[in-house]
Coordinates of C-alpha atoms in Angstrom, one line a residue:
L1 CA 96.1 -66.5 1.9
A2 CA 98.0 -66.3 5.2
A3 CA 96.2 -69.3 6.5
G4 CA 96.8 -71.3 3.4
A5 CA 100.5 -70.4 3.5
V6 CA 100.7 -71.6 7.1
R7 CA 98.8 -74.9 6.3
L8 CA 101.1 -75.4 3.3
E9 CA 104.1 -74.9 5.5
L10 CA 102.9 -77.6 7.9
T11 CA 102.4 -80.3 5.2
G12 CA 105.9 -81.7 5.7
P13 CA 108.4 -82.2 8.6
K14 CA 110.7 -79.3 7.5
G15 CA 109.6 -75.9 6.2
Q16 CA 108.4 -76.0 2.7
F17 CA 109.0 -72.5 1.5
L18 CA 108.9 -70.1 4.5
T19 CA 111.7 -69.4 6.9
N20 CA 111.0 -69.5 10.7
D21 CA 110.6 -65.7 10.8
G22 CA 108.5 -65.8 7.7
Y23 CA 106.2 -68.4 9.3
N24 CA 105.8 -66.4 12.4
K25 CA 105.0 -63.3 10.4
M26 CA 102.3 -65.2 8.3
F27 CA 100.8 -66.7 11.4
T28 CA 100.7 -63.4 13.1
A29 CA 99.3 -61.6 10.0
H30 CA 96.6 -64.2 9.9
G31 CA 95.7 -63.6 13.5
V32 CA 95.7 -59.8 13.2
I33 CA 93.5 -59.8 10.2
M34 CA 91.0 -62.4 11.6
V35 CA 90.8 -60.9 15.1
F36 CA 90.8 -57.2 14.3
F37 CA 89.1 -57.1 11.0
F38 CA 86.7 -60.0 11.1
L39 CA 85.8 -61.2 14.7
I40 CA 85.6 -57.8 16.4
P41 CA 83.8 -56.0 13.7
A42 CA 81.3 -58.8 13.2
I43 CA 79.7 -58.6 16.6
P44 CA 78.8 -54.8 16.5
A45 CA 77.8 -55.1 12.8
V46 CA 75.6 -58.1 13.1
L47 CA 74.1 -57.5 16.7
G48 CA 74.3 -53.8 16.9
N49 CA 73.4 -52.6 13.3
F50 CA 71.2 -55.5 12.1
A51 CA 69.6 -57.6 14.9
L52 CA 69.1 -54.8 17.5
P53 CA 66.8 -52.5 15.4
I54 CA 64.8 -55.6 14.4
M55 CA 64.5 -56.8 17.9
I56 CA 63.2 -53.4 19.3
G57 CA 61.1 -52.7 16.2
A58 CA 62.9 -49.6 15.1
R59 CA 62.1 -48.3 11.6
D60 CA 65.3 -46.3 11.1
M61 CA 68.7 -46.0 12.6
A62 CA 69.4 -43.4 15.2
F63 CA 72.5 -41.9 13.5
P64 CA 72.6 -43.2 9.9
R65 CA 75.5 -41.0 8.7
L66 CA 77.6 -41.7 11.7
N67 CA 76.9 -45.4 11.2
A68 CA 78.0 -45.1 7.6
L69 CA 81.1 -43.4 8.6
S70 CA 81.8 -46.3 10.9
F71 CA 81.3 -48.7 8.1
W72 CA 83.6 -47.0 5.6
L73 CA 86.3 -46.2 8.2
L74 CA 86.6 -49.9 8.9
F75 CA 87.2 -50.6 5.2
A76 CA 89.7 -47.7 5.0
A77 CA 91.7 -49.3 7.9
V78 CA 92.4 -52.5 6.1
P79 CA 94.7 -51.3 3.3
P80 CA 97.2 -49.8 5.7
L81 CA 97.4 -52.9 7.6
V82 CA 98.0 -55.0 4.5
L83 CA 100.6 -52.5 3.5
S84 CA 102.4 -52.8 6.8
L85 CA 102.5 -56.6 6.2
F86 CA 104.3 -56.1 2.9
M87 CA 106.8 -53.6 4.4
G88 CA 108.2 -55.9 6.9
G89 CA 105.5 -58.0 8.6
I90 CA 104.4 -58.2 12.2
R91 CA 107.2 -59.5 14.4
D92 CA 105.7 -58.5 17.7
G93 CA 102.6 -60.7 17.7
W94 CA 99.0 -60.0 17.1
T95 CA 98.7 -58.4 20.5
V96 CA 101.4 -55.7 19.7
Y97 CA 102.9 -56.4 23.0
E98 CA 105.1 -53.5 24.0
P99 CA 108.4 -55.2 25.0
L100 CA 108.4 -56.9 21.7
S101 CA 107.2 -53.9 19.6
A102 CA 109.9 -51.8 21.2
Q103 CA 112.7 -54.0 19.9
A104 CA 112.2 -52.9 16.3
Q105 CA 115.5 -51.3 15.2
E106 CA 115.3 -51.5 11.5
A107 CA 113.8 -48.4 9.7
N108 CA 111.3 -50.4 7.6
L109 CA 110.0 -52.3 10.7
V110 CA 109.5 -48.9 12.5
V111 CA 107.5 -47.5 9.7
S112 CA 105.5 -50.7 9.4
Q113 CA 104.7 -50.5 13.0
R114 CA 103.5 -47.0 12.8
I115 CA 101.3 -47.8 9.7
R116 CA 99.9 -50.8 11.6
H117 CA 99.2 -48.9 14.8
R118 CA 97.4 -46.1 12.8
S119 CA 95.3 -48.8 11.0
L120 CA 94.3 -50.3 14.3
F121 CA 93.5 -46.8 15.7
A122 CA 91.2 -46.3 12.7
Q123 CA 89.5 -49.6 13.3
G124 CA 88.9 -48.6 17.0
L125 CA 87.5 -45.3 15.9
S126 CA 85.1 -47.2 13.6
H127 CA 83.7 -49.0 16.7
I128 CA 83.4 -45.7 18.7
F129 CA 81.5 -44.2 15.9
A130 CA 79.1 -47.2 15.7
Q131 CA 78.4 -47.2 19.4
P132 CA 76.0 -44.1 19.8
G133 CA 73.3 -45.6 17.5
C134 CA 73.3 -48.8 19.5
D135 CA 73.0 -46.8 22.8
I136 CA 70.2 -44.7 21.5
W137 CA 68.3 -47.7 20.3
T138 CA 68.7 -49.6 23.6
F139 CA 68.1 -46.7 26.0
Q140 CA 65.0 -45.4 24.2
G141 CA 63.4 -48.8 24.2
K142 CA 61.6 -48.7 20.8
G143 CA 64.5 -46.8 19.2
Y144 CA 64.6 -43.8 16.9
R145 CA 61.2 -43.6 15.1
G146 CA 62.3 -41.1 12.5
R147 CA 60.4 -38.0 11.5
Q148 CA 56.7 -38.4 11.8

């Protein structure tokens, strides 16, 4: 939806329905969602959890419950991010650059930043929980063979 709003805004020479600040917020929202919740999770999910066990011939995952926790924690991190977008948007860029993020003075922007930072923290924890299974598969050669 954010990409569609940005494209619709660019159909004419002047802004169609977004203000300059609204356009920046939409563009940044699209960047944050695509980078942190599509591109970054796609690599460990596809390569680490799907392709790696097939390549090394493993029959089972090394830590299936930890891997499931990683999967569901990623989905739990998305609603707070979307909530922070509706509470004031992202004004400090998708990189959450500190000099820009420190300028938030309004109360709703400070709360929005805190929610967004916690969401990105949960997303990072998701990747940390997914990593041990990939390490075990890689370092043991043929991976975890399960109970005999």
